[in-house]
């Protein structure tokens, strides 16, 4: 019995004795246990650096957070309790779900107060690799550990011998395990404040076991606040043995992996043929210029067959609507640096605004103030967004609740593909298109958390 399943059954047994006291909890626990979860956000000392503890925040008191698994086309139910001292929410990154379940405070739901609970219930229409995180106090809550993987399994599961998760998360820690300042204005106004302790699945340079002579699916998730990765396997496997099979959960025709840019919030699925012998290391690198920096490794265990492994499967497409670009309405968005002027309140508190979308910095929202949307769209129509990154820094631009098609770029050759996040290079112009087939207000922002919090965020409304 897997540890997650054991915990679920243990929780069910414990809850059976308290049904009369906890009717909402019992409802959540009475459902099918395979795909239903109880999730808490809480303060938890974690050992990240050796021989130290860090005052982290964790889902269910652990890092990595519980891997949530759902089935394509079926409802996922998560009973969430906030045990933090702050308000929070959960956003289900990349899922085309009902707007009320999107986890954006005041736009889609009220914040979950300390000690309170909220039931998230939604259908996952697309299969693939997703993740979840708060959308409130994001610099601190994500920076201290509140991130987790969400895997939606295909209706007809592809035939892989193993399926592994590789989750990237940096931390900003002093030698004694205490947290450094999570955001520094001089870095927030540039590429973002980077961590100094890099972990994969919560470990320093881990080796992840995979069977030898096997066909393996590797799911890479960039769940960091700021860092961009350039993923490569070097020349260890050879291009015939490593294929990109999905980008941001959307299947693509299998293609050889060379170097793939993985911005904040983005995901990459690889299909691998592992070597025939046990004990072989397969390094995963982050490429910086001419330097290949190892971030983790796969390590083969005993081979599972004596013959050649089966071909790397091609994933079935997700049911995403094809935009009609011939009839699409065009909207233009310019992402810019706002300059060095820092607004100061009457009480002397600063509110940094370094970034703008169409010359407007995100001012935040609360129960009495919902800013105007960046665009008003009509349900069912096709739209083209022309994007211009007029800054010297990269921006992973993420759109909630929808999947869009990347059509073109003036910086790279594009074979059109579907995604929920586009990584815009400095001074890049790109064109995306989508069908506005999901009603509601949907956040539209850079996923470098400090960029988002200092202006580079807004929302669109589909009605």
PDB file of N, CA, C and O in Angstrom, residues 3-60:
ATOM      1  N   UNK A   3       2.204   5.052   0.539  1.00  0.00           N
ATOM      2  CA  UNK A   3       2.077   5.857   1.757  1.00  0.00           C
ATOM      3  C   UNK A   3       0.870   6.792   1.689  1.00  0.00           C
ATOM      4  O   UNK A   3       0.151   6.963   2.663  1.00  0.00           O
ATOM      5  N   UNK A   4       0.645   7.374   0.479  1.00  0.00           N
ATOM      6  CA  UNK A   4      -0.504   8.285   0.362  1.00  0.00           C
ATOM      7  C   UNK A   4      -1.799   7.544   0.628  1.00  0.00           C
ATOM      8  O   UNK A   4      -2.676   8.008   1.358  1.00  0.00           O
ATOM      9  N   UNK A   5      -1.934   6.326   0.026  1.00  0.00           N
ATOM     10  CA  UNK A   5      -3.155   5.553   0.220  1.00  0.00           C
ATOM     11  C   UNK A   5      -3.307   5.156   1.684  1.00  0.00           C
ATOM     12  O   UNK A   5      -4.383   5.165   2.250  1.00  0.00           O
ATOM     13  N   UNK A   6      -2.174   4.796   2.327  1.00  0.00           N
ATOM     14  CA  UNK A   6      -2.212   4.448   3.738  1.00  0.00           C
ATOM     15  C   UNK A   6      -2.715   5.621   4.559  1.00  0.00           C
ATOM     16  O   UNK A   6      -3.551   5.457   5.455  1.00  0.00           O
ATOM     17  N   UNK A   7      -2.208   6.832   4.249  1.00  0.00           N
ATOM     18  CA  UNK A   7      -2.652   8.007   5.001  1.00  0.00           C
ATOM     19  C   UNK A   7      -4.140   8.262   4.788  1.00  0.00           C
ATOM     20  O   UNK A   7      -4.875   8.607   5.715  1.00  0.00           O
ATOM     21  N   UNK A   8      -4.588   8.087   3.536  1.00  0.00           N
ATOM     22  CA  UNK A   8      -6.012   8.308   3.267  1.00  0.00           C
ATOM     23  C   UNK A   8      -6.881   7.328   4.053  1.00  0.00           C
ATOM     24  O   UNK A   8      -7.870   7.723   4.671  1.00  0.00           O
ATOM     25  N   UNK A   9      -6.503   6.043   4.053  1.00  0.00           N
ATOM     26  CA  UNK A   9      -7.306   5.059   4.776  1.00  0.00           C
ATOM     27  C   UNK A   9      -7.236   5.305   6.278  1.00  0.00           C
ATOM     28  O   UNK A   9      -8.218   5.100   6.993  1.00  0.00           O
ATOM     29  N   UNK A  10      -6.072   5.754   6.766  1.00  0.00           N
ATOM     30  CA  UNK A  10      -5.948   6.077   8.188  1.00  0.00           C
ATOM     31  C   UNK A  10      -6.851   7.237   8.556  1.00  0.00           C
ATOM     32  O   UNK A  10      -7.515   7.232   9.598  1.00  0.00           O
ATOM     33  N   UNK A  11      -6.889   8.245   7.687  1.00  0.00           N
ATOM     34  CA  UNK A  11      -7.759   9.389   7.936  1.00  0.00           C
ATOM     35  C   UNK A  11      -9.223   8.970   7.929  1.00  0.00           C
ATOM     36  O   UNK A  11     -10.030   9.442   8.729  1.00  0.00           O
ATOM     37  N   UNK A  12      -9.570   8.082   7.016  1.00  0.00           N
ATOM     38  CA  UNK A  12     -10.954   7.610   6.965  1.00  0.00           C
ATOM     39  C   UNK A  12     -11.336   6.894   8.265  1.00  0.00           C
ATOM     40  O   UNK A  12     -12.415   7.107   8.809  1.00  0.00           O
ATOM     41  N   UNK A  13     -10.439   6.037   8.758  1.00  0.00           N
ATOM     42  CA  UNK A  13     -10.735   5.308   9.979  1.00  0.00           C
ATOM     43  C   UNK A  13     -10.881   6.251  11.161  1.00  0.00           C
ATOM     44  O   UNK A  13     -11.784   6.105  11.990  1.00  0.00           O
ATOM     45  N   UNK A  14      -9.989   7.258  11.227  1.00  0.00           N
ATOM     46  CA  UNK A  14     -10.069   8.221  12.326  1.00  0.00           C
ATOM     47  C   UNK A  14     -11.332   9.060  12.232  1.00  0.00           C
ATOM     48  O   UNK A  14     -11.957   9.384  13.246  1.00  0.00           O
ATOM     49  N   UNK A  15     -11.723   9.391  11.015  1.00  0.00           N
ATOM     50  CA  UNK A  15     -12.895  10.237  10.853  1.00  0.00           C
ATOM     51  C   UNK A  15     -14.189   9.489  11.158  1.00  0.00           C
ATOM     52  O   UNK A  15     -15.186  10.092  11.560  1.00  0.00           O
ATOM     53  N   UNK A  16     -14.174   8.168  10.999  1.00  0.00           N
ATOM     54  CA  UNK A  16     -15.403   7.407  11.216  1.00  0.00           C
ATOM     55  C   UNK A  16     -15.933   7.582  12.632  1.00  0.00           C
ATOM     56  O   UNK A  16     -17.143   7.518  12.873  1.00  0.00           O
ATOM     57  N   UNK A  17     -15.014   7.831  13.577  1.00  0.00           N
ATOM     58  CA  UNK A  17     -15.426   7.991  14.976  1.00  0.00           C
ATOM     59  C   UNK A  17     -15.933   9.386  15.282  1.00  0.00           C
ATOM     60  O   UNK A  17     -16.443   9.634  16.367  1.00  0.00           O
ATOM     61  N   UNK A  18     -15.799  10.324  14.326  1.00  0.00           N
ATOM     62  CA  UNK A  18     -16.165  11.719  14.607  1.00  0.00           C
ATOM     63  C   UNK A  18     -17.150  12.271  13.582  1.00  0.00           C
ATOM     64  O   UNK A  18     -17.209  13.459  13.354  1.00  0.00           O
ATOM     65  N   UNK A  19     -17.932  11.374  12.956  1.00  0.00           N
ATOM     66  CA  UNK A  19     -18.840  11.836  11.896  1.00  0.00           C
ATOM     67  C   UNK A  19     -19.846  12.833  12.411  1.00  0.00           C
ATOM     68  O   UNK A  19     -20.158  13.825  11.756  1.00  0.00           O
ATOM     69  N   UNK A  20     -20.378  12.599  13.589  1.00  0.00           N
ATOM     70  CA  UNK A  20     -21.414  13.499  14.099  1.00  0.00           C
ATOM     71  C   UNK A  20     -20.875  14.901  14.340  1.00  0.00           C
ATOM     72  O   UNK A  20     -21.588  15.884  14.206  1.00  0.00           O
ATOM     73  N   UNK A  21     -19.597  14.998  14.683  1.00  0.00           N
ATOM     74  CA  UNK A  21     -19.007  16.299  14.969  1.00  0.00           C
ATOM     75  C   UNK A  21     -18.540  17.014  13.716  1.00  0.00           C
ATOM     76  O   UNK A  21     -18.386  18.225  13.721  1.00  0.00           O
ATOM     77  N   UNK A  22     -18.265  16.267  12.638  1.00  0.00           N
ATOM     78  CA  UNK A  22     -17.665  16.859  11.453  1.00  0.00           C
ATOM     79  C   UNK A  22     -18.428  16.459  10.199  1.00  0.00           C
ATOM     80  O   UNK A  22     -17.937  15.685   9.380  1.00  0.00           O
ATOM     81  N   UNK A  23     -19.655  16.962  10.006  1.00  0.00           N
ATOM     82  CA  UNK A  23     -20.427  16.520   8.851  1.00  0.00           C
ATOM     83  C   UNK A  23     -19.770  16.883   7.529  1.00  0.00           C
ATOM     84  O   UNK A  23     -19.803  16.094   6.589  1.00  0.00           O
ATOM     85  N   UNK A  24     -19.142  18.083   7.428  1.00  0.00           N
ATOM     86  CA  UNK A  24     -18.524  18.457   6.162  1.00  0.00           C
ATOM     87  C   UNK A  24     -17.317  17.572   5.869  1.00  0.00           C
ATOM     88  O   UNK A  24     -17.103  17.115   4.756  1.00  0.00           O
ATOM     89  N   UNK A  25     -16.537  17.280   6.912  1.00  0.00           N
ATOM     90  CA  UNK A  25     -15.380  16.413   6.754  1.00  0.00           C
ATOM     91  C   UNK A  25     -15.809  15.003   6.378  1.00  0.00           C
ATOM     92  O   UNK A  25     -15.222  14.378   5.506  1.00  0.00           O
ATOM     93  N   UNK A  26     -16.879  14.519   7.008  1.00  0.00           N
ATOM     94  CA  UNK A  26     -17.329  13.160   6.704  1.00  0.00           C
ATOM     95  C   UNK A  26     -17.820  13.064   5.274  1.00  0.00           C
ATOM     96  O   UNK A  26     -17.626  12.049   4.614  1.00  0.00           O
ATOM     97  N   UNK A  27     -18.434  14.122   4.760  1.00  0.00           N
ATOM     98  CA  UNK A  27     -18.873  14.121   3.371  1.00  0.00           C
ATOM     99  C   UNK A  27     -17.673  13.959   2.454  1.00  0.00           C
ATOM    100  O   UNK A  27     -17.672  13.164   1.525  1.00  0.00           O
ATOM    101  N   UNK A  28     -16.602  14.723   2.758  1.00  0.00           N
ATOM    102  CA  UNK A  28     -15.406  14.647   1.930  1.00  0.00           C
ATOM    103  C   UNK A  28     -14.780  13.261   1.985  1.00  0.00           C
ATOM    104  O   UNK A  28     -14.285  12.757   0.998  1.00  0.00           O
ATOM    105  N   UNK A  29     -14.825  12.621   3.155  1.00  0.00           N
ATOM    106  CA  UNK A  29     -14.197  11.322   3.313  1.00  0.00           C
ATOM    107  C   UNK A  29     -15.064  10.169   2.825  1.00  0.00           C
ATOM    108  O   UNK A  29     -14.576   9.072   2.648  1.00  0.00           O
ATOM    109  N   UNK A  30     -16.345  10.421   2.623  1.00  0.00           N
ATOM    110  CA  UNK A  30     -17.229   9.338   2.222  1.00  0.00           C
ATOM    111  C   UNK A  30     -17.122   9.043   0.732  1.00  0.00           C
ATOM    112  O   UNK A  30     -17.633   8.048   0.262  1.00  0.00           O
ATOM    113  N   UNK A  31     -16.452   9.920  -0.009  1.00  0.00           N
ATOM    114  CA  UNK A  31     -16.363   9.710  -1.446  1.00  0.00           C
ATOM    115  C   UNK A  31     -15.284   8.693  -1.784  1.00  0.00           C
ATOM    116  O   UNK A  31     -14.520   8.256  -0.947  1.00  0.00           O
ATOM    117  N   UNK A  32     -15.191   8.355  -3.081  1.00  0.00           N
ATOM    118  CA  UNK A  32     -14.250   7.358  -3.561  1.00  0.00           C
ATOM    119  C   UNK A  32     -12.823   7.753  -3.169  1.00  0.00           C
ATOM    120  O   UNK A  32     -12.345   8.810  -3.543  1.00  0.00           O
ATOM    121  N   UNK A  33     -12.081   6.940  -2.415  1.00  0.00           N
ATOM    122  CA  UNK A  33     -10.789   7.381  -1.891  1.00  0.00           C
ATOM    123  C   UNK A  33      -9.689   7.474  -2.945  1.00  0.00           C
ATOM    124  O   UNK A  33      -8.706   8.144  -2.730  1.00  0.00           O
ATOM    125  N   UNK A  34      -9.832   6.800  -4.089  1.00  0.00           N
ATOM    126  CA  UNK A  34      -8.750   6.779  -5.067  1.00  0.00           C
ATOM    127  C   UNK A  34      -8.352   8.178  -5.546  1.00  0.00           C
ATOM    128  O   UNK A  34      -7.187   8.435  -5.815  1.00  0.00           O
ATOM    129  N   UNK A  35      -9.333   9.073  -5.692  1.00  0.00           N
ATOM    130  CA  UNK A  35      -9.040  10.373  -6.279  1.00  0.00           C
ATOM    131  C   UNK A  35      -9.526  11.526  -5.422  1.00  0.00           C
ATOM    132  O   UNK A  35      -9.598  12.655  -5.880  1.00  0.00           O
ATOM    133  N   UNK A  36      -9.893  11.312  -4.174  1.00  0.00           N
ATOM    134  CA  UNK A  36     -10.296  12.381  -3.261  1.00  0.00           C
ATOM    135  C   UNK A  36      -9.206  12.583  -2.214  1.00  0.00           C
ATOM    136  O   UNK A  36      -8.594  11.618  -1.757  1.00  0.00           O
ATOM    137  N   UNK A  37      -9.026  13.841  -1.823  1.00  0.00           N
ATOM    138  CA  UNK A  37      -7.914  14.183  -0.937  1.00  0.00           C
ATOM    139  C   UNK A  37      -8.348  15.151   0.155  1.00  0.00           C
ATOM    140  O   UNK A  37      -9.233  15.988  -0.059  1.00  0.00           O
ATOM    141  N   UNK A  38      -7.693  15.037   1.301  1.00  0.00           N
ATOM    142  CA  UNK A  38      -7.777  16.026   2.364  1.00  0.00           C
ATOM    143  C   UNK A  38      -6.435  16.742   2.399  1.00  0.00           C
ATOM    144  O   UNK A  38      -5.379  16.097   2.488  1.00  0.00           O
ATOM    145  N   UNK A  39      -6.462  18.063   2.293  1.00  0.00           N
ATOM    146  CA  UNK A  39      -5.242  18.846   2.171  1.00  0.00           C
ATOM    147  C   UNK A  39      -5.259  19.951   3.208  1.00  0.00           C
ATOM    148  O   UNK A  39      -6.274  20.630   3.389  1.00  0.00           O
ATOM    149  N   UNK A  40      -4.143  20.134   3.900  1.00  0.00           N
ATOM    150  CA  UNK A  40      -4.007  21.241   4.842  1.00  0.00           C
ATOM    151  C   UNK A  40      -2.773  22.047   4.481  1.00  0.00           C
ATOM    152  O   UNK A  40      -1.791  21.518   3.956  1.00  0.00           O
ATOM    153  N   UNK A  41      -2.829  23.338   4.760  1.00  0.00           N
ATOM    154  CA  UNK A  41      -1.651  24.205   4.686  1.00  0.00           C
ATOM    155  C   UNK A  41      -1.283  24.563   6.112  1.00  0.00           C
ATOM    156  O   UNK A  41      -2.138  25.032   6.883  1.00  0.00           O
ATOM    157  N   UNK A  42      -0.025  24.351   6.484  1.00  0.00           N
ATOM    158  CA  UNK A  42       0.356  24.562   7.875  1.00  0.00           C
ATOM    159  C   UNK A  42       1.831  24.938   7.985  1.00  0.00           C
ATOM    160  O   UNK A  42       2.623  24.691   7.060  1.00  0.00           O
ATOM    161  N   UNK A  43       2.185  25.548   9.106  1.00  0.00           N
ATOM    162  CA  UNK A  43       3.581  25.823   9.410  1.00  0.00           C
ATOM    163  C   UNK A  43       4.239  24.525   9.860  1.00  0.00           C
ATOM    164  O   UNK A  43       3.679  23.772  10.651  1.00  0.00           O
ATOM    165  N   UNK A  44       5.451  24.274   9.329  1.00  0.00           N
ATOM    166  CA  UNK A  44       6.102  23.006   9.640  1.00  0.00           C
ATOM    167  C   UNK A  44       7.612  23.161   9.532  1.00  0.00           C
ATOM    168  O   UNK A  44       8.124  23.552   8.475  1.00  0.00           O
ATOM    169  N   UNK A  45       8.379  22.858  10.593  1.00  0.00           N
ATOM    170  CA  UNK A  45       9.839  22.850  10.468  1.00  0.00           C
ATOM    171  C   UNK A  45      10.270  21.710   9.540  1.00  0.00           C
ATOM    172  O   UNK A  45       9.876  20.561   9.745  1.00  0.00           O
ATOM    173  N   UNK A  46      11.047  22.035   8.526  1.00  0.00           N
ATOM    174  CA  UNK A  46      11.519  21.039   7.583  1.00  0.00           C
ATOM    175  C   UNK A  46      13.041  21.037   7.554  1.00  0.00           C
ATOM    176  O   UNK A  46      13.683  22.084   7.692  1.00  0.00           O
ATOM    177  N   UNK A  47      13.628  19.875   7.334  1.00  0.00           N
ATOM    178  CA  UNK A  47      15.075  19.752   7.204  1.00  0.00           C
ATOM    179  C   UNK A  47      15.423  19.813   5.719  1.00  0.00           C
ATOM    180  O   UNK A  47      15.236  18.828   4.992  1.00  0.00           O
ATOM    181  N   UNK A  48      15.908  20.973   5.286  1.00  0.00           N
ATOM    182  CA  UNK A  48      16.282  21.171   3.887  1.00  0.00           C
ATOM    183  C   UNK A  48      17.801  21.136   3.753  1.00  0.00           C
ATOM    184  O   UNK A  48      18.356  20.363   2.977  1.00  0.00           O
ATOM    185  N   UNK A  49      18.498  21.967   4.532  1.00  0.00           N
ATOM    186  CA  UNK A  49      19.944  21.874   4.646  1.00  0.00           C
ATOM    187  C   UNK A  49      20.288  20.823   5.700  1.00  0.00           C
ATOM    188  O   UNK A  49      19.581  20.698   6.714  1.00  0.00           O
ATOM    189  N   UNK A  50      21.357  20.064   5.508  1.00  0.00           N
ATOM    190  CA  UNK A  50      21.719  19.032   6.500  1.00  0.00           C
ATOM    191  C   UNK A  50      21.921  19.634   7.890  1.00  0.00           C
ATOM    192  O   UNK A  50      22.468  20.719   8.049  1.00  0.00           O
ATOM    193  N   UNK A  51      21.425  18.922   8.889  1.00  0.00           N
ATOM    194  CA  UNK A  51      21.621  19.272  10.301  1.00  0.00           C
ATOM    195  C   UNK A  51      20.988  20.606  10.689  1.00  0.00           C
ATOM    196  O   UNK A  51      21.429  21.259  11.639  1.00  0.00           O
ATOM    197  N   UNK A  52      19.979  21.028   9.948  1.00  0.00           N
ATOM    198  CA  UNK A  52      19.252  22.248  10.295  1.00  0.00           C
ATOM    199  C   UNK A  52      17.764  21.993  10.110  1.00  0.00           C
ATOM    200  O   UNK A  52      17.354  21.015   9.474  1.00  0.00           O
ATOM    201  N   UNK A  53      16.945  22.872  10.652  1.00  0.00           N
ATOM    202  CA  UNK A  53      15.522  22.901  10.328  1.00  0.00           C
ATOM    203  C   UNK A  53      15.167  24.312   9.896  1.00  0.00           C
ATOM    204  O   UNK A  53      15.756  25.289  10.357  1.00  0.00           O
ATOM    205  N   UNK A  54      14.204  24.408   9.006  1.00  0.00           N
ATOM    206  CA  UNK A  54      13.761  25.691   8.469  1.00  0.00           C
ATOM    207  C   UNK A  54      12.279  25.875   8.779  1.00  0.00           C
ATOM    208  O   UNK A  54      11.496  24.926   8.645  1.00  0.00           O
ATOM    209  N   UNK A  55      11.865  27.087   9.182  1.00  0.00           N
ATOM    210  CA  UNK A  55      10.458  27.334   9.521  1.00  0.00           C
ATOM    211  C   UNK A  55       9.610  27.454   8.254  1.00  0.00           C
ATOM    212  O   UNK A  55       9.180  28.536   7.864  1.00  0.00           O
ATOM    213  N   UNK A  56       9.360  26.322   7.628  1.00  0.00           N
ATOM    214  CA  UNK A  56       8.713  26.294   6.317  1.00  0.00           C
ATOM    215  C   UNK A  56       7.193  26.263   6.445  1.00  0.00           C
ATOM    216  O   UNK A  56       6.629  26.168   7.545  1.00  0.00           O
ATOM    217  N   UNK A  57       6.540  26.331   5.305  1.00  0.00           N
ATOM    218  CA  UNK A  57       5.102  26.103   5.181  1.00  0.00           C
ATOM    219  C   UNK A  57       4.931  24.860   4.314  1.00  0.00           C
ATOM    220  O   UNK A  57       5.658  24.683   3.339  1.00  0.00           O
ATOM    221  N   UNK A  58       3.974  24.019   4.663  1.00  0.00           N
ATOM    222  CA  UNK A  58       3.873  22.744   3.953  1.00  0.00           C
ATOM    223  C   UNK A  58       2.425  22.310   3.826  1.00  0.00           C
ATOM    224  O   UNK A  58       1.585  22.628   4.669  1.00  0.00           O
ATOM    225  N   UNK A  59       2.138  21.595   2.750  1.00  0.00           N
ATOM    226  CA  UNK A  59       0.860  20.910   2.601  1.00  0.00           C
ATOM    227  C   UNK A  59       0.960  19.569   3.323  1.00  0.00           C
ATOM    228  O   UNK A  59       1.889  18.790   3.093  1.00  0.00           O
ATOM    229  N   UNK A  60       0.022  19.331   4.229  1.00  0.00           N
ATOM    230  CA  UNK A  60      -0.031  18.098   5.021  1.00  0.00           C
ATOM    231  C   UNK A  60       1.274  17.852   5.788  1.00  0.00           C
ATOM    232  O   UNK A  60       1.648  16.711   6.044  1.00  0.00           O
TER     233      UNK A  60
END
